[in-house]
Amino acid sequence: MQSTTLLGLGPGVVVAVVIFTVLSAAVHHWALDGGGLAPITASVRAVVQLAVVALLVSQLGQDPWLALLFALVMYAVAVLTSGRRVDPRRWWWAAVPIGAAVLPAVVILLATGVLPFDGLALIALIGQQVGGAMTTTSLAGRRVLAELSVRRGEVEAAVALGFEWRAARLLVARHTAREALIPALDQARTVGTVVLPGAFVGMVLGGASPVDAAIVQLVVLVSLVAVGAIAAAVALELCAKGLWRNT
């Protein structure tokens, strides 16, 4: 059977994956002084999880309702992952920024007809939104908490001057939450000149026309910027209200 992808999927795939894993482990261990285990375990998990996901998606993609159920599983994993990154004791609060960012994006995509009620499309697009919201939530939450920790004296001084705790924290750390948007903004600014993102490359490799791939990528990029902005704002609010803390 002829392959539908432009990449070679023979034994060379295994060789390439092993080489990249060994290379990343070596650099992580010798240059970054972080040991070589993390890249190896991450790569092994990626292999196992992608194998399972490929089997699941091939079945769930045939039913949009099952696809939505699978999207909820992705959401739950994202909440657990991001929440533990920011505040392991109160990890469940990550459900708020991720949900607040993803839900409007999905509604807009469905309402405008851009996202068809199709299993594979739902999994692909919602997965992109959940992943973007998860990353931004982790970055914004960790960065804001770090800033509040370093500048704790300034927060307390503002409270002593009459500010509420929330207002004092926002005064000190509001600008740091914006830094979590840098990856999404840079990708949008440089798409087509520096970066060819996953949706575009994946569609082209799968045989779609470059024009169709570019349109899909445009939707994904602008939606991810909006998703990231909402997630960062809500994560900032959680930190400002003290629902996420360093201790």
PDB file of N, CA and C in Angstrom, residues 70-127:
ATOM      1  N   PHE A  70     -13.444  12.053  24.486  1.00  0.00           N
ATOM      2  CA  PHE A  70     -11.983  11.969  24.477  1.00  0.00           C
ATOM      3  C   PHE A  70     -11.365  13.345  24.732  1.00  0.00           C
ATOM      4  N   ALA A  71     -12.011  14.389  24.215  1.00  0.00           N
ATOM      5  CA  ALA A  71     -11.531  15.753  24.461  1.00  0.00           C
ATOM      6  C   ALA A  71     -11.599  16.097  25.953  1.00  0.00           C
ATOM      7  N   LEU A  72     -12.618  15.597  26.636  1.00  0.00           N
ATOM      8  CA  LEU A  72     -12.712  15.808  28.078  1.00  0.00           C
ATOM      9  C   LEU A  72     -11.568  15.114  28.817  1.00  0.00           C
ATOM     10  N   VAL A  73     -11.185  13.958  28.317  1.00  0.00           N
ATOM     11  CA  VAL A  73     -10.036  13.261  28.913  1.00  0.00           C
ATOM     12  C   VAL A  73      -8.765  14.090  28.717  1.00  0.00           C
ATOM     13  N   MET A  74      -8.602  14.648  27.520  1.00  0.00           N
ATOM     14  CA  MET A  74      -7.444  15.505  27.264  1.00  0.00           C
ATOM     15  C   MET A  74      -7.458  16.708  28.206  1.00  0.00           C
ATOM     16  N   TYR A  75      -8.638  17.265  28.401  1.00  0.00           N
ATOM     17  CA  TYR A  75      -8.783  18.412  29.298  1.00  0.00           C
ATOM     18  C   TYR A  75      -8.382  18.034  30.723  1.00  0.00           C
ATOM     19  N   ALA A  76      -8.832  16.877  31.188  1.00  0.00           N
ATOM     20  CA  ALA A  76      -8.511  16.438  32.548  1.00  0.00           C
ATOM     21  C   ALA A  76      -7.006  16.237  32.725  1.00  0.00           C
ATOM     22  N   VAL A  77      -6.371  15.644  31.737  1.00  0.00           N
ATOM     23  CA  VAL A  77      -4.924  15.435  31.817  1.00  0.00           C
ATOM     24  C   VAL A  77      -4.195  16.774  31.806  1.00  0.00           C
ATOM     25  N   ALA A  78      -4.676  17.716  30.992  1.00  0.00           N
ATOM     26  CA  ALA A  78      -4.061  19.045  30.933  1.00  0.00           C
ATOM     27  C   ALA A  78      -4.179  19.757  32.278  1.00  0.00           C
ATOM     28  N   VAL A  79      -5.339  19.648  32.914  1.00  0.00           N
ATOM     29  CA  VAL A  79      -5.550  20.271  34.219  1.00  0.00           C
ATOM     30  C   VAL A  79      -4.579  19.692  35.243  1.00  0.00           C
ATOM     31  N   LEU A  80      -4.457  18.390  35.268  1.00  0.00           N
ATOM     32  CA  LEU A  80      -3.558  17.735  36.214  1.00  0.00           C
ATOM     33  C   LEU A  80      -2.102  18.130  35.958  1.00  0.00           C
ATOM     34  N   THR A  81      -1.715  18.148  34.686  1.00  0.00           N
ATOM     35  CA  THR A  81      -0.336  18.471  34.332  1.00  0.00           C
ATOM     36  C   THR A  81       0.009  19.914  34.687  1.00  0.00           C
ATOM     37  N   SER A  82      -0.829  20.842  34.246  1.00  0.00           N
ATOM     38  CA  SER A  82      -0.557  22.258  34.493  1.00  0.00           C
ATOM     39  C   SER A  82      -0.675  22.599  35.976  1.00  0.00           C
ATOM     40  N   GLY A  83      -1.715  22.060  36.626  1.00  0.00           N
ATOM     41  CA  GLY A  83      -1.914  22.354  38.042  1.00  0.00           C
ATOM     42  C   GLY A  83      -0.747  21.921  38.893  1.00  0.00           C
ATOM     43  N   ARG A  84      -0.199  20.762  38.611  1.00  0.00           N
ATOM     44  CA  ARG A  84       0.956  20.283  39.378  1.00  0.00           C
ATOM     45  C   ARG A  84       2.195  21.124  39.116  1.00  0.00           C
ATOM     46  N   ARG A  85       2.288  21.690  37.942  1.00  0.00           N
ATOM     47  CA  ARG A  85       3.421  22.560  37.627  1.00  0.00           C
ATOM     48  C   ARG A  85       3.361  23.851  38.447  1.00  0.00           C
ATOM     49  N   VAL A  86       2.161  24.376  38.621  1.00  0.00           N
ATOM     50  CA  VAL A  86       2.009  25.676  39.268  1.00  0.00           C
ATOM     51  C   VAL A  86       1.920  25.536  40.783  1.00  0.00           C
ATOM     52  N   ASP A  87       0.979  24.729  41.254  1.00  0.00           N
ATOM     53  CA  ASP A  87       0.763  24.584  42.701  1.00  0.00           C
ATOM     54  C   ASP A  87       0.271  23.159  42.963  1.00  0.00           C
ATOM     55  N   PRO A  88       1.173  22.224  43.274  1.00  0.00           N
ATOM     56  CA  PRO A  88       0.786  20.822  43.457  1.00  0.00           C
ATOM     57  C   PRO A  88      -0.284  20.617  44.523  1.00  0.00           C
ATOM     58  N   ARG A  89      -0.359  21.501  45.511  1.00  0.00           N
ATOM     59  CA  ARG A  89      -1.351  21.326  46.578  1.00  0.00           C
ATOM     60  C   ARG A  89      -2.744  21.760  46.145  1.00  0.00           C
ATOM     61  N   ARG A  90      -2.813  22.630  45.132  1.00  0.00           N
ATOM     62  CA  ARG A  90      -4.116  23.136  44.665  1.00  0.00           C
ATOM     63  C   ARG A  90      -4.188  23.020  43.150  1.00  0.00           C
ATOM     64  N   TRP A  91      -3.784  21.871  42.636  1.00  0.00           N
ATOM     65  CA  TRP A  91      -3.656  21.677  41.196  1.00  0.00           C
ATOM     66  C   TRP A  91      -4.985  21.816  40.464  1.00  0.00           C
ATOM     67  N   TRP A  92      -6.107  21.503  41.165  1.00  0.00           N
ATOM     68  CA  TRP A  92      -7.415  21.500  40.492  1.00  0.00           C
ATOM     69  C   TRP A  92      -7.839  22.876  39.988  1.00  0.00           C
ATOM     70  N   TRP A  93      -7.250  23.942  40.516  1.00  0.00           N
ATOM     71  CA  TRP A  93      -7.610  25.274  40.045  1.00  0.00           C
ATOM     72  C   TRP A  93      -7.213  25.485  38.586  1.00  0.00           C
ATOM     73  N   ALA A  94      -6.329  24.655  38.057  1.00  0.00           N
ATOM     74  CA  ALA A  94      -5.959  24.775  36.643  1.00  0.00           C
ATOM     75  C   ALA A  94      -7.147  24.522  35.727  1.00  0.00           C
ATOM     76  N   ALA A  95      -8.184  23.876  36.239  1.00  0.00           N
ATOM     77  CA  ALA A  95      -9.386  23.649  35.434  1.00  0.00           C
ATOM     78  C   ALA A  95     -10.040  24.958  35.020  1.00  0.00           C
ATOM     79  N   VAL A  96      -9.864  25.993  35.834  1.00  0.00           N
ATOM     80  CA  VAL A  96     -10.535  27.273  35.555  1.00  0.00           C
ATOM     81  C   VAL A  96      -9.916  28.000  34.365  1.00  0.00           C
ATOM     82  N   PRO A  97      -8.598  28.302  34.369  1.00  0.00           N
ATOM     83  CA  PRO A  97      -8.043  29.000  33.211  1.00  0.00           C
ATOM     84  C   PRO A  97      -8.089  28.193  31.926  1.00  0.00           C
ATOM     85  N   ILE A  98      -7.853  26.896  32.024  1.00  0.00           N
ATOM     86  CA  ILE A  98      -7.877  26.071  30.809  1.00  0.00           C
ATOM     87  C   ILE A  98      -9.291  25.998  30.246  1.00  0.00           C
ATOM     88  N   GLY A  99     -10.270  25.755  31.117  1.00  0.00           N
ATOM     89  CA  GLY A  99     -11.653  25.684  30.659  1.00  0.00           C
ATOM     90  C   GLY A  99     -12.161  27.017  30.149  1.00  0.00           C
ATOM     91  N   ALA A 100     -11.829  28.102  30.868  1.00  0.00           N
ATOM     92  CA  ALA A 100     -12.281  29.434  30.465  1.00  0.00           C
ATOM     93  C   ALA A 100     -11.695  29.850  29.124  1.00  0.00           C
ATOM     94  N   ALA A 101     -10.544  29.312  28.775  1.00  0.00           N
ATOM     95  CA  ALA A 101      -9.915  29.650  27.502  1.00  0.00           C
ATOM     96  C   ALA A 101     -10.409  28.766  26.361  1.00  0.00           C
ATOM     97  N   VAL A 102     -10.556  27.484  26.618  1.00  0.00           N
ATOM     98  CA  VAL A 102     -10.885  26.535  25.553  1.00  0.00           C
ATOM     99  C   VAL A 102     -12.364  26.582  25.165  1.00  0.00           C
ATOM    100  N   LEU A 103     -13.249  26.670  26.144  1.00  0.00           N
ATOM    101  CA  LEU A 103     -14.676  26.603  25.848  1.00  0.00           C
ATOM    102  C   LEU A 103     -15.130  27.684  24.862  1.00  0.00           C
ATOM    103  N   PRO A 104     -14.786  28.967  25.077  1.00  0.00           N
ATOM    104  CA  PRO A 104     -15.205  29.982  24.093  1.00  0.00           C
ATOM    105  C   PRO A 104     -14.622  29.725  22.706  1.00  0.00           C
ATOM    106  N   ALA A 105     -13.385  29.253  22.651  1.00  0.00           N
ATOM    107  CA  ALA A 105     -12.757  28.988  21.357  1.00  0.00           C
ATOM    108  C   ALA A 105     -13.507  27.901  20.597  1.00  0.00           C
ATOM    109  N   VAL A 106     -13.870  26.833  21.293  1.00  0.00           N
ATOM    110  CA  VAL A 106     -14.593  25.740  20.642  1.00  0.00           C
ATOM    111  C   VAL A 106     -15.980  26.196  20.194  1.00  0.00           C
ATOM    112  N   VAL A 107     -16.654  26.969  21.044  1.00  0.00           N
ATOM    113  CA  VAL A 107     -17.983  27.471  20.684  1.00  0.00           C
ATOM    114  C   VAL A 107     -17.912  28.352  19.449  1.00  0.00           C
ATOM    115  N   ILE A 108     -16.927  29.246  19.393  1.00  0.00           N
ATOM    116  CA  ILE A 108     -16.780  30.133  18.240  1.00  0.00           C
ATOM    117  C   ILE A 108     -16.490  29.338  16.973  1.00  0.00           C
ATOM    118  N   LEU A 109     -15.600  28.364  17.069  1.00  0.00           N
ATOM    119  CA  LEU A 109     -15.251  27.558  15.900  1.00  0.00           C
ATOM    120  C   LEU A 109     -16.446  26.753  15.393  1.00  0.00           C
ATOM    121  N   LEU A 110     -17.236  26.215  16.321  1.00  0.00           N
ATOM    122  CA  LEU A 110     -18.422  25.455  15.918  1.00  0.00           C
ATOM    123  C   LEU A 110     -19.503  26.377  15.364  1.00  0.00           C
ATOM    124  N   ALA A 111     -19.714  27.516  16.027  1.00  0.00           N
ATOM    125  CA  ALA A 111     -20.780  28.433  15.620  1.00  0.00           C
ATOM    126  C   ALA A 111     -20.517  29.037  14.243  1.00  0.00           C
ATOM    127  N   THR A 112     -19.264  29.285  13.923  1.00  0.00           N
ATOM    128  CA  THR A 112     -18.936  29.873  12.626  1.00  0.00           C
ATOM    129  C   THR A 112     -18.843  28.833  11.515  1.00  0.00           C
ATOM    130  N   GLY A 113     -18.934  27.567  11.877  1.00  0.00           N
ATOM    131  CA  GLY A 113     -18.845  26.512  10.881  1.00  0.00           C
ATOM    132  C   GLY A 113     -17.430  26.150  10.485  1.00  0.00           C
ATOM    133  N   VAL A 114     -16.448  26.799  11.108  1.00  0.00           N
ATOM    134  CA  VAL A 114     -15.053  26.484  10.805  1.00  0.00           C
ATOM    135  C   VAL A 114     -14.713  25.067  11.268  1.00  0.00           C
ATOM    136  N   LEU A 115     -15.228  24.709  12.440  1.00  0.00           N
ATOM    137  CA  LEU A 115     -14.997  23.376  12.989  1.00  0.00           C
ATOM    138  C   LEU A 115     -16.245  22.522  12.764  1.00  0.00           C
ATOM    139  N   PRO A 116     -16.182  21.560  11.865  1.00  0.00           N
ATOM    140  CA  PRO A 116     -17.336  20.681  11.638  1.00  0.00           C
ATOM    141  C   PRO A 116     -17.519  19.727  12.809  1.00  0.00           C
ATOM    142  N   PHE A 117     -18.759  19.274  12.984  1.00  0.00           N
ATOM    143  CA  PHE A 117     -19.050  18.327  14.061  1.00  0.00           C
ATOM    144  C   PHE A 117     -18.654  16.932  13.586  1.00  0.00           C
ATOM    145  N   ASP A 118     -17.350  16.780  13.447  1.00  0.00           N
ATOM    146  CA  ASP A 118     -16.751  15.539  12.950  1.00  0.00           C
ATOM    147  C   ASP A 118     -15.733  15.059  13.973  1.00  0.00           C
ATOM    148  N   GLY A 119     -15.689  13.777  14.197  1.00  0.00           N
ATOM    149  CA  GLY A 119     -14.857  13.228  15.248  1.00  0.00           C
ATOM    150  C   GLY A 119     -13.395  13.606  15.147  1.00  0.00           C
ATOM    151  N   LEU A 120     -12.782  13.347  13.997  1.00  0.00           N
ATOM    152  CA  LEU A 120     -11.362  13.628  13.839  1.00  0.00           C
ATOM    153  C   LEU A 120     -11.066  15.124  13.934  1.00  0.00           C
ATOM    154  N   ALA A 121     -11.932  15.942  13.337  1.00  0.00           N
ATOM    155  CA  ALA A 121     -11.734  17.393  13.389  1.00  0.00           C
ATOM    156  C   ALA A 121     -11.845  17.901  14.825  1.00  0.00           C
ATOM    157  N   LEU A 122     -12.817  17.383  15.570  1.00  0.00           N
ATOM    158  CA  LEU A 122     -12.992  17.808  16.960  1.00  0.00           C
ATOM    159  C   LEU A 122     -11.771  17.466  17.802  1.00  0.00           C
ATOM    160  N   ILE A 123     -11.277  16.257  17.650  1.00  0.00           N
ATOM    161  CA  ILE A 123     -10.117  15.842  18.427  1.00  0.00           C
ATOM    162  C   ILE A 123      -8.899  16.695  18.073  1.00  0.00           C
ATOM    163  N   ALA A 124      -8.693  16.923  16.785  1.00  0.00           N
ATOM    164  CA  ALA A 124      -7.516  17.673  16.344  1.00  0.00           C
ATOM    165  C   ALA A 124      -7.555  19.124  16.811  1.00  0.00           C
ATOM    166  N   LEU A 125      -8.681  19.811  16.572  1.00  0.00           N
ATOM    167  CA  LEU A 125      -8.752  21.237  16.906  1.00  0.00           C
ATOM    168  C   LEU A 125      -8.840  21.473  18.412  1.00  0.00           C
ATOM    169  N   ILE A 126      -9.688  20.690  19.097  1.00  0.00           N
ATOM    170  CA  ILE A 126      -9.803  20.880  20.547  1.00  0.00           C
ATOM    171  C   ILE A 126      -8.486  20.525  21.232  1.00  0.00           C
ATOM    172  N   GLY A 127      -7.820  19.500  20.723  1.00  0.00           N
ATOM    173  CA  GLY A 127      -6.519  19.138  21.279  1.00  0.00           C
ATOM    174  C   GLY A 127      -5.518  20.275  21.186  1.00  0.00           C
TER     175      GLY A 127
END
